[in-house]
């Protein structure tokens, strides 16, 4: 294998790991209610679609929405089974989610997935867009 091929493979592995780390960091920020840090993971024109309201676009709107969403509830996401397709400085992926939450004082359990678009900004991977699809979210007492 030539040096260029090895360099390309290493770059691919580096990019894949950086994108996986992005999803893990997002989950960590949500757990810790680190609103600014979560929003910083998005590109300037980044978008979040939670499925229960119009998509949130741009860092200012994301900051306001996340302050409301994370201030009123506790979300404990576990992300896994992350599939990624790279194409230069952009990528797409699906990241599966198991969620534990406390919403309005009620313990909840759920599962779903994120459909993501990623973009490299100044050498760093960011979310261009995230679309959350919850398959279920029920009170823990109901299982």
Coordinates of C-alpha atoms in Angstrom, one line a residue:
X1 CA 0.0 0.0 0.0
X2 CA 1.4 3.4 -1.0
X3 CA 2.0 6.3 1.3
X4 CA -0.9 8.3 -0.3
X5 CA -3.3 5.4 0.2
X6 CA -2.2 5.0 3.8
X7 CA -2.6 8.7 4.4
X8 CA -6.1 8.6 2.9
X9 CA -7.1 5.7 5.1
X10 CA -5.8 7.3 8.2
X11 CA -7.6 10.6 7.3
X12 CA -10.9 8.6 6.9
X13 CA -10.4 6.8 10.3
X14 CA -9.6 10.2 11.9
X15 CA -12.8 11.8 10.4
X16 CA -15.0 8.8 11.4
X17 CA -13.8 9.0 15.0
X18 CA -14.1 12.8 15.1
X19 CA -17.8 12.5 14.0
X20 CA -18.5 9.7 16.5
X21 CA -16.9 11.9 19.2
X22 CA -19.2 14.8 18.1
X23 CA -22.3 12.7 18.8
X24 CA -20.9 11.5 22.2
X25 CA -20.0 15.0 23.2
X26 CA -23.5 16.2 22.3
X27 CA -25.0 13.5 24.6
X28 CA -22.6 14.5 27.3
X29 CA -23.5 18.2 27.0
X30 CA -27.2 17.3 27.2
X31 CA -26.6 15.1 30.3
X32 CA -24.7 17.9 32.0
X33 CA -27.0 20.7 30.8
X34 CA -24.1 22.5 29.1
X35 CA -26.3 24.5 26.7
X36 CA -23.5 26.7 25.2
X37 CA -21.2 23.7 24.7
X38 CA -24.0 21.8 23.0
X39 CA -24.9 24.6 20.7
X40 CA -21.2 25.1 19.8
X41 CA -21.3 21.6 18.3
X42 CA -23.4 23.0 15.5
X43 CA -22.3 25.0 12.4
X44 CA -23.3 28.7 12.5
X45 CA -26.4 27.9 10.3
X46 CA -26.9 24.5 12.0
X47 CA -30.4 23.1 12.5
X48 CA -32.1 20.8 15.0
X49 CA -35.4 19.1 14.2
X50 CA -36.9 17.5 17.4
X51 CA -40.0 16.4 15.5
X52 CA -42.4 18.1 18.0
X53 CA -41.9 21.7 16.8
X54 CA -40.6 23.6 13.7
X55 CA -36.9 23.0 13.0
X56 CA -34.6 25.3 15.1
X57 CA -32.1 27.1 12.8
X58 CA -29.0 29.0 13.6
X59 CA -27.0 29.2 16.8
X60 CA -29.0 32.0 18.4
X61 CA -32.3 30.1 18.0
X62 CA -30.6 26.9 19.1
X63 CA -29.3 28.6 22.3
X64 CA -32.7 30.0 23.2
X65 CA -34.4 26.6 22.5
X66 CA -31.9 24.5 24.4
X67 CA -32.0 26.8 27.4
X68 CA -35.8 26.1 27.5
X69 CA -35.6 22.4 26.7
X70 CA -32.7 21.6 29.1
X71 CA -33.8 23.9 31.8
X72 CA -37.2 22.3 32.4
X73 CA -36.3 18.6 32.1
X74 CA -33.5 16.1 32.7
X75 CA -32.4 14.1 29.6
X76 CA -29.9 11.3 29.8
X77 CA -29.2 10.1 26.3
X78 CA -27.1 7.0 25.4
X79 CA -26.0 7.0 21.7
X80 CA -24.8 4.0 19.8
X81 CA -24.8 2.1 16.5
X82 CA -23.4 5.1 14.7
X83 CA -23.3 4.7 10.9
X84 CA -21.5 7.3 8.9
X85 CA -21.0 8.1 5.2
X86 CA -18.1 10.4 4.4
X87 CA -17.8 12.6 1.4
X88 CA -14.9 15.1 1.6
X89 CA -15.8 17.9 4.0
X90 CA -19.3 16.7 4.6
X91 CA -20.9 13.5 5.8
X92 CA -24.2 12.0 6.8
X93 CA -25.1 9.5 9.5
X94 CA -27.6 7.8 11.7
X95 CA -27.0 7.5 15.4
X96 CA -29.3 5.4 17.6
X97 CA -30.6 6.7 20.9
X98 CA -31.8 5.2 24.2
X99 CA -33.2 7.9 26.4
X100 CA -33.9 8.2 30.1
X101 CA -35.6 11.4 31.1
X102 CA -37.5 13.2 33.8
X103 CA -40.1 15.5 32.3
X104 CA -42.6 17.4 34.5
X105 CA -41.5 15.2 37.4
X106 CA -42.2 12.0 35.5
X107 CA -39.5 9.4 34.8
X108 CA -39.6 8.4 31.1
X109 CA -37.9 5.9 28.9
X110 CA -37.6 6.0 25.2
X111 CA -35.7 5.1 22.1
X112 CA -35.1 6.6 18.7
X113 CA -32.5 7.8 16.3
X114 CA -30.8 10.9 14.9
X115 CA -30.4 11.4 11.1
X116 CA -27.4 13.8 10.9
X117 CA -25.6 15.9 8.4
X118 CA -22.1 16.9 9.3
X119 CA -19.7 19.5 7.9
X120 CA -16.1 20.2 8.5
X121 CA -15.7 23.9 9.6
X122 CA -12.1 25.2 10.1
X123 CA -10.8 21.6 10.4
X124 CA -13.4 20.6 13.0
X125 CA -16.5 18.5 12.4
X126 CA -19.9 20.1 13.3
X127 CA -23.5 19.2 13.0
X128 CA -25.0 20.9 9.9
X129 CA -28.4 19.3 10.8
X130 CA -29.9 16.8 13.2
X131 CA -33.3 15.3 12.9
X132 CA -34.5 13.4 15.9
X133 CA -37.1 10.6 15.5
X134 CA -38.4 9.1 18.7
X135 CA -39.9 5.7 18.2
X136 CA -41.3 5.7 21.7
X137 CA -41.1 7.7 24.9
X138 CA -43.3 6.4 27.7
X139 CA -43.5 6.7 31.5
X140 CA -41.0 4.4 33.1
X141 CA -43.8 2.8 35.2
X142 CA -45.4 1.7 31.8
X143 CA -42.1 0.2 30.5

